[in-house]
Short mmCIF file of N, CA, C and O in Angstrom, two decimals:
data_model
loop_
_atom_site.label_atom_id
_atom_site.label_comp_id
_atom_site.label_asym_id
_atom_site.label_seq_id
_atom_site.Cartn_x
_atom_site.Cartn_y
_atom_site.Cartn_z
N UNK O 1 -5.85 -131.51 -97.35
CA UNK O 1 -5.54 -131.18 -98.43
C UNK O 1 -4.21 -131.74 -99.08
O UNK O 1 -4.16 -132.04 -100.21
N UNK O 2 -3.23 -131.74 -98.32
CA UNK O 2 -1.86 -132.58 -98.67
C UNK O 2 -2.37 -133.90 -99.05
O UNK O 2 -1.57 -134.35 -100.19
N UNK O 3 -2.93 -134.64 -98.42
CA UNK O 3 -3.42 -136.00 -98.66
C UNK O 3 -3.91 -136.07 -100.17
O UNK O 3 -3.83 -136.92 -101.02
N UNK O 4 -4.88 -135.05 -100.56
CA UNK O 4 -5.41 -134.98 -101.98
C UNK O 4 -4.26 -134.84 -102.84
O UNK O 4 -4.38 -135.17 -103.98
N UNK O 5 -3.52 -134.12 -102.70
CA UNK O 5 -2.42 -133.78 -103.48
C UNK O 5 -1.49 -134.73 -103.74
O UNK O 5 -1.16 -135.09 -104.83
N UNK O 6 -1.26 -135.70 -102.82
CA UNK O 6 -0.43 -136.88 -102.79
C UNK O 6 -1.27 -137.76 -103.59
O UNK O 6 -0.43 -138.50 -104.45
N UNK O 7 -2.50 -137.98 -103.42
CA UNK O 7 -3.34 -138.99 -104.16
C UNK O 7 -3.38 -138.68 -105.62
O UNK O 7 -3.25 -139.39 -106.74
N UNK O 8 -3.63 -137.21 -105.89
CA UNK O 8 -3.38 -136.78 -107.24
C UNK O 8 -2.15 -137.05 -108.09
O UNK O 8 -2.24 -137.51 -109.29
N UNK O 9 -1.03 -136.59 -107.15
CA UNK O 9 0.27 -137.14 -108.00
C UNK O 9 0.25 -138.60 -108.41
O UNK O 9 1.08 -138.80 -109.34
N UNK O 10 -0.08 -139.46 -107.20
CA UNK O 10 -0.07 -140.70 -107.52
C UNK O 10 -0.87 -141.31 -108.71
O UNK O 10 -0.49 -142.13 -109.64
N UNK O 11 -1.79 -140.63 -108.76
CA UNK O 11 -3.01 -140.83 -109.86
C UNK O 11 -2.41 -140.34 -111.16
O UNK O 11 -2.45 -141.13 -112.13
N UNK O 12 -1.74 -139.20 -111.29
CA UNK O 12 -1.19 -138.83 -112.51
C UNK O 12 0.06 -139.80 -112.91
O UNK O 12 -0.07 -140.21 -113.97
N UNK O 13 0.77 -140.04 -112.05
CA UNK O 13 1.91 -140.93 -112.53
C UNK O 13 1.31 -142.37 -112.78
O UNK O 13 1.91 -143.00 -113.81
N UNK O 14 0.30 -142.88 -112.17
CA UNK O 14 -0.12 -144.11 -112.50
C UNK O 14 -0.49 -144.05 -113.89
O UNK O 14 -0.52 -145.08 -114.72
N UNK O 15 -1.21 -143.12 -114.45
CA UNK O 15 -1.85 -142.72 -115.87
C UNK O 15 -0.69 -142.55 -116.94
O UNK O 15 -1.16 -142.68 -118.20
N UNK O 16 0.47 -142.16 -116.53
CA UNK O 16 1.34 -141.80 -117.40
C UNK O 16 1.81 -143.22 -118.51
O UNK O 16 2.03 -144.05 -118.01
N UNK O 17 1.53 -142.80 -119.68
CA UNK O 17 1.96 -144.14 -120.65
C UNK O 17 3.38 -143.78 -121.33
O UNK O 17 3.45 -143.45 -122.42
N UNK O 18 4.22 -143.87 -120.49
CA UNK O 18 5.63 -143.44 -120.84
C UNK O 18 6.42 -144.75 -120.84
O UNK O 18 6.85 -145.33 -119.97
N UNK O 19 6.73 -145.41 -122.03
CA UNK O 19 7.53 -146.67 -122.26
C UNK O 19 6.97 -147.63 -121.14
O UNK O 19 8.09 -148.29 -120.56
N UNK O 20 5.81 -147.81 -121.05
CA UNK O 20 5.38 -148.88 -120.02
C UNK O 20 5.69 -148.69 -118.69
O UNK O 20 5.63 -149.38 -117.84
N UNK O 21 5.93 -147.50 -118.37
CA UNK O 21 6.16 -147.07 -116.79
C UNK O 21 5.02 -146.87 -116.30
O UNK O 21 4.08 -146.29 -116.84
N UNK O 22 4.91 -147.36 -115.01
CA UNK O 22 3.85 -146.79 -114.21
C UNK O 22 4.35 -146.49 -112.77
O UNK O 22 5.43 -146.77 -112.50
N UNK O 23 3.34 -146.24 -111.60
CA UNK O 23 3.67 -145.62 -110.67
C UNK O 23 4.49 -146.84 -109.84
O UNK O 23 5.42 -146.63 -109.28
N UNK O 24 4.01 -148.02 -109.89
CA UNK O 24 4.58 -149.29 -109.10
C UNK O 24 6.04 -149.39 -109.83
O UNK O 24 6.90 -149.85 -108.74
N UNK O 25 6.07 -148.99 -110.95
CA UNK O 25 7.47 -149.41 -111.47
C UNK O 25 8.54 -148.24 -111.11
O UNK O 25 9.74 -148.52 -110.89
N UNK O 26 8.01 -147.16 -110.64
CA UNK O 26 8.84 -146.06 -110.19
C UNK O 26 8.92 -145.94 -108.68
O UNK O 26 10.22 -145.70 -108.21
N UNK O 27 7.90 -146.32 -108.07
CA UNK O 27 7.78 -146.22 -106.47
C UNK O 27 9.06 -146.96 -105.78
O UNK O 27 9.43 -148.19 -106.36
N UNK O 28 9.76 -146.30 -104.85
CA UNK O 28 10.77 -147.03 -104.21
C UNK O 28 12.23 -147.16 -105.00
O UNK O 28 13.20 -147.63 -104.45
N UNK O 29 12.06 -146.80 -106.18
CA UNK O 29 13.26 -146.63 -107.10
C UNK O 29 13.56 -145.29 -107.47
O UNK O 29 14.91 -145.09 -107.62
N UNK O 30 12.73 -144.54 -107.89
CA UNK O 30 13.16 -143.47 -108.36
C UNK O 30 12.28 -142.13 -107.86
O UNK O 30 10.97 -142.51 -107.26
N UNK O 31 12.94 -141.01 -107.68
CA UNK O 31 12.06 -139.71 -107.33
C UNK O 31 11.82 -139.11 -108.60
O UNK O 31 12.29 -139.39 -109.62
N UNK O 32 10.52 -138.44 -108.72
CA UNK O 32 9.98 -137.95 -109.98
C UNK O 32 9.94 -136.47 -109.84
O UNK O 32 9.49 -135.86 -108.81
N UNK O 33 10.35 -135.77 -110.98
CA UNK O 33 9.98 -134.49 -110.91
C UNK O 33 8.97 -134.11 -112.11
O UNK O 33 9.27 -134.59 -113.13
N UNK O 34 7.94 -133.63 -111.95
CA UNK O 34 6.98 -133.34 -112.85
C UNK O 34 6.92 -131.62 -113.21
O UNK O 34 6.77 -130.93 -112.48
N UNK O 35 7.21 -131.67 -114.76
CA UNK O 35 7.43 -130.13 -114.69
C UNK O 35 6.14 -129.90 -115.87
O UNK O 35 5.84 -130.31 -116.94
N UNK O 36 4.92 -129.12 -115.52
CA UNK O 36 3.82 -128.80 -116.10
C UNK O 36 4.04 -127.53 -116.63
O UNK O 36 4.55 -126.75 -115.95
N UNK O 37 3.79 -127.38 -118.00
CA UNK O 37 3.77 -125.98 -118.57
C UNK O 37 2.89 -125.81 -119.79
O UNK O 37 2.50 -126.71 -120.31
N UNK O 38 2.57 -124.71 -119.98
CA UNK O 38 1.76 -124.36 -121.24
C UNK O 38 2.61 -124.35 -122.51
O UNK O 38 1.91 -124.60 -123.54
N UNK O 39 3.94 -124.08 -122.44
CA UNK O 39 4.78 -123.75 -123.54
C UNK O 39 6.27 -124.26 -123.00
O UNK O 39 6.75 -123.99 -122.08
N UNK O 40 6.94 -124.96 -123.89
CA UNK O 40 8.44 -125.16 -123.62
C UNK O 40 9.18 -123.87 -123.66
O UNK O 40 10.33 -124.10 -123.18
N UNK O 41 8.58 -122.85 -123.99
CA UNK O 41 9.30 -121.40 -123.97
C UNK O 41 8.90 -120.69 -122.67
O UNK O 41 9.58 -119.58 -122.61
N UNK O 42 8.28 -121.43 -121.90
CA UNK O 42 7.77 -120.63 -120.73
C UNK O 42 8.99 -120.32 -119.84
O UNK O 42 9.74 -121.02 -119.90
N UNK O 43 9.40 -118.86 -119.45
CA UNK O 43 10.50 -118.71 -118.70
C UNK O 43 10.96 -119.53 -117.39
O UNK O 43 12.09 -120.01 -117.43
N UNK O 44 9.82 -119.88 -116.74
CA UNK O 44 10.25 -120.85 -115.63
C UNK O 44 10.46 -122.15 -115.96
O UNK O 44 11.21 -122.81 -115.30
N UNK O 45 9.79 -122.73 -117.02
CA UNK O 45 10.02 -124.15 -117.50
C UNK O 45 11.76 -123.97 -118.03
O UNK O 45 12.53 -124.86 -117.64
N UNK O 46 12.00 -122.99 -118.89
CA UNK O 46 13.39 -122.92 -119.35
C UNK O 46 14.38 -122.91 -118.23
O UNK O 46 15.42 -123.64 -118.30
N UNK O 47 14.12 -121.98 -117.11
CA UNK O 47 15.04 -121.98 -116.21
C UNK O 47 15.25 -123.55 -115.43
O UNK O 47 16.50 -123.80 -115.23
N UNK O 48 14.07 -124.21 -115.24
CA UNK O 48 14.41 -125.53 -114.87
C UNK O 48 14.99 -126.32 -115.72
O UNK O 48 15.86 -127.24 -115.04
N UNK O 49 14.73 -126.30 -116.82
CA UNK O 49 15.39 -127.27 -117.92
C UNK O 49 16.86 -127.00 -118.03
O UNK O 49 17.67 -127.92 -117.91
N UNK O 50 17.23 -125.84 -118.00
CA UNK O 50 18.75 -125.35 -117.96
C UNK O 50 19.44 -125.98 -116.64
O UNK O 50 20.50 -126.48 -116.99
N UNK O 51 18.59 -125.45 -115.54
CA UNK O 51 19.41 -125.80 -114.53
C UNK O 51 19.46 -127.53 -114.02
O UNK O 51 20.64 -127.99 -113.71
N UNK O 52 18.37 -128.19 -114.54
CA UNK O 52 18.33 -129.54 -114.38
C UNK O 52 19.48 -130.37 -115.36
O UNK O 52 20.39 -131.24 -115.06
N UNK O 53 19.34 -129.98 -116.49
CA UNK O 53 20.35 -130.36 -117.70
C UNK O 53 21.95 -129.85 -117.37
O UNK O 53 23.03 -130.75 -117.49
N UNK O 54 22.25 -129.16 -116.50
CA UNK O 54 23.32 -128.50 -116.21
C UNK O 54 23.99 -129.52 -115.19
O UNK O 54 25.41 -129.62 -115.12
N UNK O 55 23.12 -130.40 -114.67
CA UNK O 55 24.18 -131.18 -113.41
C UNK O 55 23.12 -132.64 -113.70
O UNK O 55 22.31 -133.19 -112.80
N UNK O 56 23.37 -133.23 -114.93
CA UNK O 56 23.00 -134.54 -115.09
C UNK O 56 23.34 -135.76 -113.94
O UNK O 56 22.56 -136.49 -113.88
N UNK O 57 24.51 -135.44 -113.46
CA UNK O 57 24.89 -136.28 -112.47
C UNK O 57 24.45 -136.21 -111.39
O UNK O 57 23.94 -137.05 -110.61
N UNK O 58 23.94 -135.17 -110.90
CA UNK O 58 23.11 -134.84 -109.75
C UNK O 58 21.70 -135.44 -109.96
O UNK O 58 21.43 -135.85 -108.93
N UNK O 59 21.15 -135.39 -111.00
CA UNK O 59 19.94 -135.79 -111.27
C UNK O 59 20.08 -137.47 -111.20
O UNK O 59 19.26 -138.12 -110.44
N UNK O 60 20.94 -138.06 -111.77
CA UNK O 60 21.23 -139.53 -111.82
C UNK O 60 21.54 -140.03 -110.32
O UNK O 60 21.09 -140.96 -110.00
N UNK O 61 22.41 -139.23 -109.50
CA UNK O 61 22.83 -139.42 -108.32
C UNK O 61 21.74 -139.75 -107.31
O UNK O 61 21.62 -140.69 -106.46
N UNK O 62 20.82 -138.85 -107.52
CA UNK O 62 19.42 -138.81 -106.54
C UNK O 62 18.51 -139.59 -107.16
O UNK O 62 17.21 -139.59 -106.77
N UNK O 63 18.54 -140.29 -108.17
CA UNK O 63 17.68 -141.21 -108.79
C UNK O 63 16.46 -140.46 -109.27
O UNK O 63 15.05 -140.76 -109.06
N UNK O 64 16.50 -139.29 -109.92
CA UNK O 64 15.43 -138.51 -110.39
C UNK O 64 15.17 -138.93 -111.72
O UNK O 64 15.94 -139.11 -112.83
N UNK O 65 13.57 -139.01 -111.87
CA UNK O 65 13.16 -139.11 -113.47
C UNK O 65 12.26 -137.89 -113.62
O UNK O 65 11.68 -137.65 -112.73
N UNK O 66 12.57 -137.41 -114.75
CA UNK O 66 11.74 -136.02 -114.98
C UNK O 66 10.83 -136.09 -116.14
O UNK O 66 11.22 -136.76 -117.23
N UNK O 67 9.68 -135.67 -116.06
CA UNK O 67 8.53 -135.84 -116.74
C UNK O 67 8.06 -134.23 -117.31
O UNK O 67 7.95 -133.43 -116.32
N UNK O 68 7.97 -133.92 -118.45
CA UNK O 68 7.36 -132.65 -118.89
C UNK O 68 6.05 -133.05 -119.42
O UNK O 68 5.80 -133.75 -120.33
N UNK O 69 5.02 -132.15 -118.96
CA UNK O 69 3.78 -132.35 -119.32
C UNK O 69 3.24 -130.90 -120.04
O UNK O 69 3.28 -129.96 -119.25
N UNK O 70 2.86 -131.00 -120.97
CA UNK O 70 2.27 -129.78 -121.78
C UNK O 70 0.84 -130.45 -122.62
O UNK O 70 0.93 -131.08 -123.23
N UNK O 71 -0.15 -129.62 -121.93
CA UNK O 71 -1.54 -130.15 -122.17
C UNK O 71 -1.71 -131.47 -121.92
O UNK O 71 -1.47 -132.08 -120.93
N UNK O 72 -2.14 -132.43 -122.85
CA UNK O 72 -2.27 -133.88 -122.63
C UNK O 72 -1.30 -134.70 -123.20
O UNK O 72 -1.14 -136.09 -123.43
N UNK O 73 -0.01 -134.02 -123.28
CA UNK O 73 1.09 -134.90 -123.86
C UNK O 73 2.32 -134.88 -122.79
O UNK O 73 2.33 -133.98 -121.82
N UNK O 74 3.14 -136.05 -122.71
CA UNK O 74 4.13 -136.22 -121.71
C UNK O 74 5.23 -136.31 -122.44
O UNK O 74 5.18 -137.34 -123.55
N UNK O 75 6.34 -136.15 -122.00
CA UNK O 75 7.62 -136.34 -122.41
C UNK O 75 8.80 -136.73 -121.17
O UNK O 75 8.59 -136.14 -120.33
N UNK O 76 9.30 -137.94 -121.35
CA UNK O 76 10.36 -138.13 -120.34
C UNK O 76 11.71 -137.79 -120.73
O UNK O 76 12.25 -137.99 -121.77
N UNK O 77 12.38 -137.12 -119.54
CA UNK O 77 13.75 -136.66 -119.71
C UNK O 77 13.94 -135.44 -120.22
O UNK O 77 12.83 -134.90 -120.53
N UNK O 78 14.88 -134.66 -120.25
CA UNK O 78 15.27 -133.39 -120.72
C UNK O 78 16.20 -133.52 -121.71
O UNK O 78 17.22 -134.15 -121.50
N UNK O 79 16.52 -132.89 -122.74
CA UNK O 79 15.16 -131.99 -123.11
C UNK O 79 13.92 -132.80 -123.56
O UNK O 79 14.20 -134.10 -124.00
N UNK O 80 13.00 -132.13 -123.51
CA UNK O 80 11.71 -133.04 -123.93
C UNK O 80 11.29 -133.16 -125.28
O UNK O 80 11.50 -132.04 -126.12
N UNK O 81 11.66 -134.46 -125.84
CA UNK O 81 11.77 -134.41 -127.28
C UNK O 81 10.69 -135.73 -127.88
O UNK O 81 10.02 -135.17 -128.85
N UNK O 82 10.64 -136.57 -127.22
CA UNK O 82 9.65 -137.82 -127.59
C UNK O 82 8.20 -137.66 -126.65
O UNK O 82 8.42 -137.64 -125.38
N UNK O 83 7.32 -137.28 -127.30
CA UNK O 83 5.84 -136.96 -126.74
C UNK O 83 5.08 -138.08 -126.84
O UNK O 83 4.87 -138.67 -128.02
N UNK O 84 4.20 -138.60 -125.97
CA UNK O 84 3.22 -139.39 -125.61
C UNK O 84 2.09 -138.82 -125.28
O UNK O 84 2.03 -137.83 -124.34
N UNK O 85 0.87 -139.43 -125.51
CA UNK O 85 -0.43 -138.87 -125.16
C UNK O 85 -0.60 -139.44 -123.49
O UNK O 85 -0.28 -140.63 -123.30
N UNK O 86 -1.14 -138.63 -122.70
CA UNK O 86 -1.27 -138.84 -121.42
C UNK O 86 -2.48 -140.18 -121.26
O UNK O 86 -3.28 -140.19 -122.17
N UNK O 87 -2.10 -141.08 -120.29
CA UNK O 87 -3.13 -142.21 -120.52
C UNK O 87 -4.42 -141.78 -119.91
O UNK O 87 -4.66 -140.77 -119.44
N UNK O 88 -5.54 -142.62 -120.29
CA UNK O 88 -6.86 -142.26 -119.93
C UNK O 88 -7.19 -142.08 -118.12
O UNK O 88 -8.08 -141.42 -118.05
N UNK O 89 -6.16 -142.63 -117.55
CA UNK O 89 -6.17 -142.59 -116.31
C UNK O 89 -5.37 -141.24 -115.38
O UNK O 89 -5.17 -141.46 -114.34
N UNK O 90 -5.05 -140.66 -116.13
CA UNK O 90 -4.09 -139.52 -115.85
C UNK O 90 -4.58 -138.45 -114.96
O UNK O 90 -3.86 -137.84 -114.28
N UNK O 91 -5.96 -138.30 -114.76
CA UNK O 91 -6.32 -137.21 -114.12
C UNK O 91 -6.46 -136.15 -114.73
O UNK O 91 -6.07 -135.94 -115.81
N UNK O 92 -6.88 -135.08 -113.97
CA UNK O 92 -6.91 -133.80 -114.28
C UNK O 92 -5.47 -133.19 -114.26
O UNK O 92 -4.78 -133.54 -113.14
N UNK O 93 -5.12 -132.29 -115.35
CA UNK O 93 -3.90 -131.53 -115.14
C UNK O 93 -4.09 -130.36 -113.98
O UNK O 93 -5.09 -129.81 -113.89
N UNK O 94 -3.16 -130.16 -113.19
CA UNK O 94 -3.30 -129.05 -112.31
C UNK O 94 -3.45 -127.65 -112.83
O UNK O 94 -3.02 -127.46 -114.07
N UNK O 95 -4.33 -126.64 -112.23
CA UNK O 95 -4.45 -125.54 -112.65
C UNK O 95 -3.01 -124.83 -113.05
O UNK O 95 -2.08 -124.94 -112.16
N UNK O 96 -2.79 -124.36 -114.20
CA UNK O 96 -1.79 -123.72 -114.38
C UNK O 96 -1.99 -122.04 -114.90
O UNK O 96 -1.50 -121.59 -115.85
N UNK O 97 -2.35 -121.61 -113.76
CA UNK O 97 -2.67 -120.00 -113.96
C UNK O 97 -1.45 -119.24 -114.10
O UNK O 97 -1.47 -118.33 -114.94
N UNK O 98 -0.22 -119.80 -113.62
CA UNK O 98 0.93 -119.15 -113.71
C UNK O 98 1.63 -119.70 -114.97
O UNK O 98 2.81 -119.30 -115.52
N UNK O 99 1.01 -120.48 -115.68
CA UNK O 99 1.81 -121.12 -116.83
C UNK O 99 2.85 -122.46 -116.44
O UNK O 99 3.17 -122.79 -117.49
N UNK O 100 3.22 -122.59 -115.40
CA UNK O 100 3.99 -123.47 -115.05
C UNK O 100 4.07 -124.14 -113.71
O UNK O 100 3.43 -123.47 -112.72
N UNK O 101 4.17 -125.28 -113.50
CA UNK O 101 4.15 -126.13 -112.23
C UNK O 101 5.14 -126.98 -112.03
O UNK O 101 5.41 -127.87 -112.70
N UNK O 102 5.87 -127.01 -110.80
CA UNK O 102 6.77 -128.19 -110.58
C UNK O 102 6.35 -129.16 -109.38
O UNK O 102 5.97 -128.53 -108.47
N UNK O 103 6.39 -130.23 -109.53
CA UNK O 103 6.02 -131.17 -108.37
C UNK O 103 7.03 -132.23 -108.16
O UNK O 103 7.62 -132.79 -109.20
N UNK O 104 7.41 -132.26 -106.83
CA UNK O 104 8.54 -133.36 -106.69
C UNK O 104 7.93 -134.52 -105.94
O UNK O 104 7.19 -134.21 -104.85
N UNK O 105 8.07 -135.63 -106.43
CA UNK O 105 7.45 -136.85 -105.76
C UNK O 105 8.56 -137.82 -105.19
O UNK O 105 9.41 -138.07 -105.77
N UNK O 106 8.43 -138.13 -104.12
CA UNK O 106 9.48 -138.97 -103.39
C UNK O 106 9.47 -140.35 -103.65
O UNK O 106 8.72 -140.99 -104.30
N UNK O 107 10.38 -140.91 -103.22
CA UNK O 107 10.45 -142.52 -103.45
C UNK O 107 9.24 -143.25 -103.20
O UNK O 107 8.95 -144.14 -103.60
N UNK O 108 8.54 -142.76 -101.93
CA UNK O 108 7.41 -143.38 -101.53
C UNK O 108 6.07 -143.23 -102.26
O UNK O 108 5.06 -143.65 -102.01
N UNK O 109 6.50 -142.19 -103.46
CA UNK O 109 5.09 -141.94 -104.17
C UNK O 109 4.48 -140.58 -103.61
O UNK O 109 3.54 -140.21 -104.24
N UNK O 110 4.84 -140.13 -102.54
CA UNK O 110 4.23 -138.87 -101.98
C UNK O 110 4.72 -137.62 -102.44
O UNK O 110 5.68 -137.40 -102.84
N UNK O 111 3.76 -136.72 -102.43
CA UNK O 111 4.17 -135.27 -103.10
C UNK O 111 4.85 -134.72 -101.91
O UNK O 111 4.41 -134.38 -100.92
N UNK O 112 6.35 -134.21 -102.39
CA UNK O 112 7.00 -133.64 -101.47
C UNK O 112 7.21 -132.13 -101.50
O UNK O 112 7.64 -131.35 -100.64
N UNK O 113 7.01 -131.79 -102.56
CA UNK O 113 7.34 -130.22 -103.05
C UNK O 113 6.60 -129.81 -104.21
O UNK O 113 6.43 -130.43 -105.04
N UNK O 114 5.99 -128.68 -104.24
CA UNK O 114 5.25 -127.94 -105.35
C UNK O 114 5.27 -126.49 -105.45
O UNK O 114 5.38 -126.00 -104.26
N UNK O 115 5.63 -125.88 -106.58
CA UNK O 115 5.83 -124.57 -106.67
C UNK O 115 5.43 -124.18 -108.09
O UNK O 115 5.23 -125.07 -109.09
N UNK O 116 5.15 -122.85 -108.46
CA UNK O 116 4.68 -122.36 -109.94
C UNK O 116 5.87 -121.51 -110.36
O UNK O 116 5.49 -120.73 -111.28
N UNK O 117 7.05 -121.29 -109.61
CA UNK O 117 8.07 -120.87 -109.93
C UNK O 117 9.38 -121.79 -110.20
O UNK O 117 9.30 -122.67 -109.44
N UNK O 118 10.37 -121.45 -110.89
CA UNK O 118 11.46 -122.18 -110.88
C UNK O 118 12.23 -122.47 -109.53
O UNK O 118 12.26 -121.17 -109.04
N UNK O 119 12.78 -123.29 -109.28
CA UNK O 119 13.57 -123.57 -108.04
C UNK O 119 15.07 -123.77 -108.47
O UNK O 119 15.29 -124.76 -109.24
N UNK O 120 15.75 -122.94 -107.99
CA UNK O 120 17.18 -123.34 -108.07
C UNK O 120 17.69 -124.82 -107.64
O UNK O 120 17.06 -125.44 -106.93
N UNK O 121 18.27 -125.29 -108.72
CA UNK O 121 18.86 -126.68 -108.63
C UNK O 121 19.48 -127.00 -107.12
O UNK O 121 19.10 -128.04 -106.62
N UNK O 122 20.17 -126.17 -106.92
CA UNK O 122 20.62 -126.24 -105.49
C UNK O 122 19.77 -126.44 -104.17
O UNK O 122 19.75 -126.99 -103.34
N UNK O 123 18.54 -125.73 -104.34
CA UNK O 123 17.63 -125.85 -103.31
C UNK O 123 16.85 -126.89 -103.53
O UNK O 123 16.56 -127.74 -102.55
N UNK O 124 16.64 -127.41 -104.56
CA UNK O 124 16.06 -128.87 -104.95
C UNK O 124 16.77 -129.88 -104.32
O UNK O 124 16.53 -130.80 -103.49
N UNK O 125 18.24 -129.93 -104.66
CA UNK O 125 19.05 -130.84 -104.01
C UNK O 125 19.07 -130.77 -102.58
O UNK O 125 19.13 -131.92 -101.84
N UNK O 126 18.98 -129.67 -101.80
CA UNK O 126 18.94 -129.43 -100.34
C UNK O 126 17.58 -130.15 -99.96
O UNK O 126 17.72 -130.82 -98.91
N UNK O 127 16.74 -130.08 -100.58
CA UNK O 127 15.31 -130.58 -100.16
C UNK O 127 15.50 -132.06 -100.21
O UNK O 127 15.15 -132.73 -99.40
N UNK O 128 15.79 -132.69 -101.45
CA UNK O 128 15.94 -134.03 -101.49
C UNK O 128 16.94 -134.62 -100.67
O UNK O 128 17.00 -135.26 -100.05
N UNK O 129 18.05 -134.11 -100.70
CA UNK O 129 19.20 -134.61 -99.72
C UNK O 129 18.75 -134.43 -98.19
O UNK O 129 19.56 -135.11 -97.40
N UNK O 130 17.90 -133.61 -97.74
CA UNK O 130 17.37 -133.59 -96.58
C UNK O 130 16.48 -134.80 -96.23
O UNK O 130 15.94 -134.97 -95.04
N UNK O 131 15.82 -135.39 -97.09
CA UNK O 131 14.62 -136.41 -97.01
C UNK O 131 15.31 -137.72 -96.09
O UNK O 131 16.51 -138.08 -96.68
N UNK O 132 14.54 -138.39 -95.44
CA UNK O 132 15.17 -139.26 -94.51
C UNK O 132 15.82 -140.31 -95.45
O UNK O 132 16.87 -141.08 -95.12
N UNK O 133 15.18 -140.81 -96.68
CA UNK O 133 15.74 -142.11 -97.44
C UNK O 133 17.05 -141.66 -98.08
O UNK O 133 17.89 -142.45 -98.25
N UNK O 134 16.94 -140.43 -98.25
CA UNK O 134 18.16 -139.66 -99.24
C UNK O 134 19.38 -139.61 -97.96
O UNK O 134 20.52 -140.16 -98.68
N UNK O 135 19.04 -139.33 -96.80
CA UNK O 135 20.10 -139.40 -95.97
C UNK O 135 20.44 -140.62 -95.71
O UNK O 135 21.73 -140.93 -95.44
N UNK O 136 19.62 -141.82 -95.72
CA UNK O 136 20.05 -143.00 -95.37
C UNK O 136 21.08 -143.53 -96.51
O UNK O 136 21.88 -144.26 -96.44
N UNK O 137 20.57 -143.19 -97.87
CA UNK O 137 21.49 -143.47 -99.00
C UNK O 137 22.95 -142.76 -99.03
O UNK O 137 23.81 -143.53 -99.42
N UNK O 138 22.89 -141.69 -98.58
CA UNK O 138 24.22 -140.97 -98.39
C UNK O 138 25.08 -141.66 -97.30
O UNK O 138 26.17 -142.04 -97.39
N UNK O 139 24.32 -142.11 -96.12
CA UNK O 139 25.01 -142.74 -94.97
C UNK O 139 25.64 -144.10 -95.43
O UNK O 139 26.61 -144.46 -95.09
N UNK O 140 24.73 -144.94 -96.15
CA UNK O 140 25.16 -146.27 -96.21
C UNK O 140 25.98 -146.36 -97.57
O UNK O 140 26.80 -147.25 -97.62
N UNK O 141 25.65 -145.59 -98.60
CA UNK O 141 26.33 -145.58 -99.95
C UNK O 141 27.71 -144.82 -100.12
O UNK O 141 28.30 -144.78 -101.04
N UNK O 142 27.59 -143.56 -99.30
CA UNK O 142 28.64 -142.53 -99.44
C UNK O 142 28.55 -141.99 -100.80
O UNK O 142 29.57 -141.26 -101.12
N UNK O 143 27.11 -141.82 -101.41
CA UNK O 143 26.78 -141.00 -102.64
C UNK O 143 27.08 -139.56 -102.18
O UNK O 143 26.85 -139.04 -101.18
N UNK O 144 27.70 -138.84 -103.11
CA UNK O 144 27.62 -137.38 -103.32
C UNK O 144 26.46 -136.67 -103.11
O UNK O 144 25.51 -137.08 -103.30
#
C-alpha cells in the first residue's frame, strides 16, 4: 500500500504544471508539502497556512516547496494566489472526505507523511529533521 502511495505522489508531482516544474526538477533538491483542500477557508488548511507562513525561514532552511491543490487547480507557495490547472498526467486527487489532506514528499520523491488534520509546524520540523538526508545536511552544513 505504501508503494502505491509513493507512486501516486510521484505521479501527481510529475503532472503539476507549475512554472515548468516537474518531479525530476524537484527530486533531490526540494522536499514538497502538498496541501489538498476543498476550500482555502477549511479550518485545517488555515492552520497549516498560518503555521507555515509564520516560519518562512524554517521552510526555506528545510528546502520545502508548498503546493496547494483545490479541485483541479494548483498554486505554488503561500499564500495560494496564482492558480494553474493541473496537468493531464496529474492523476486522481486523493479522497478528501475530511476536506483536507497534507502529504510530505522527501528529497527522494517518496511519500514520507500523510494526514487529514493540521500538523503543528514543530511536529513537521521534527519529522523532517529526523530524516537521514536532513540529518546529514545538519551534520555537514551546520544548518539550524
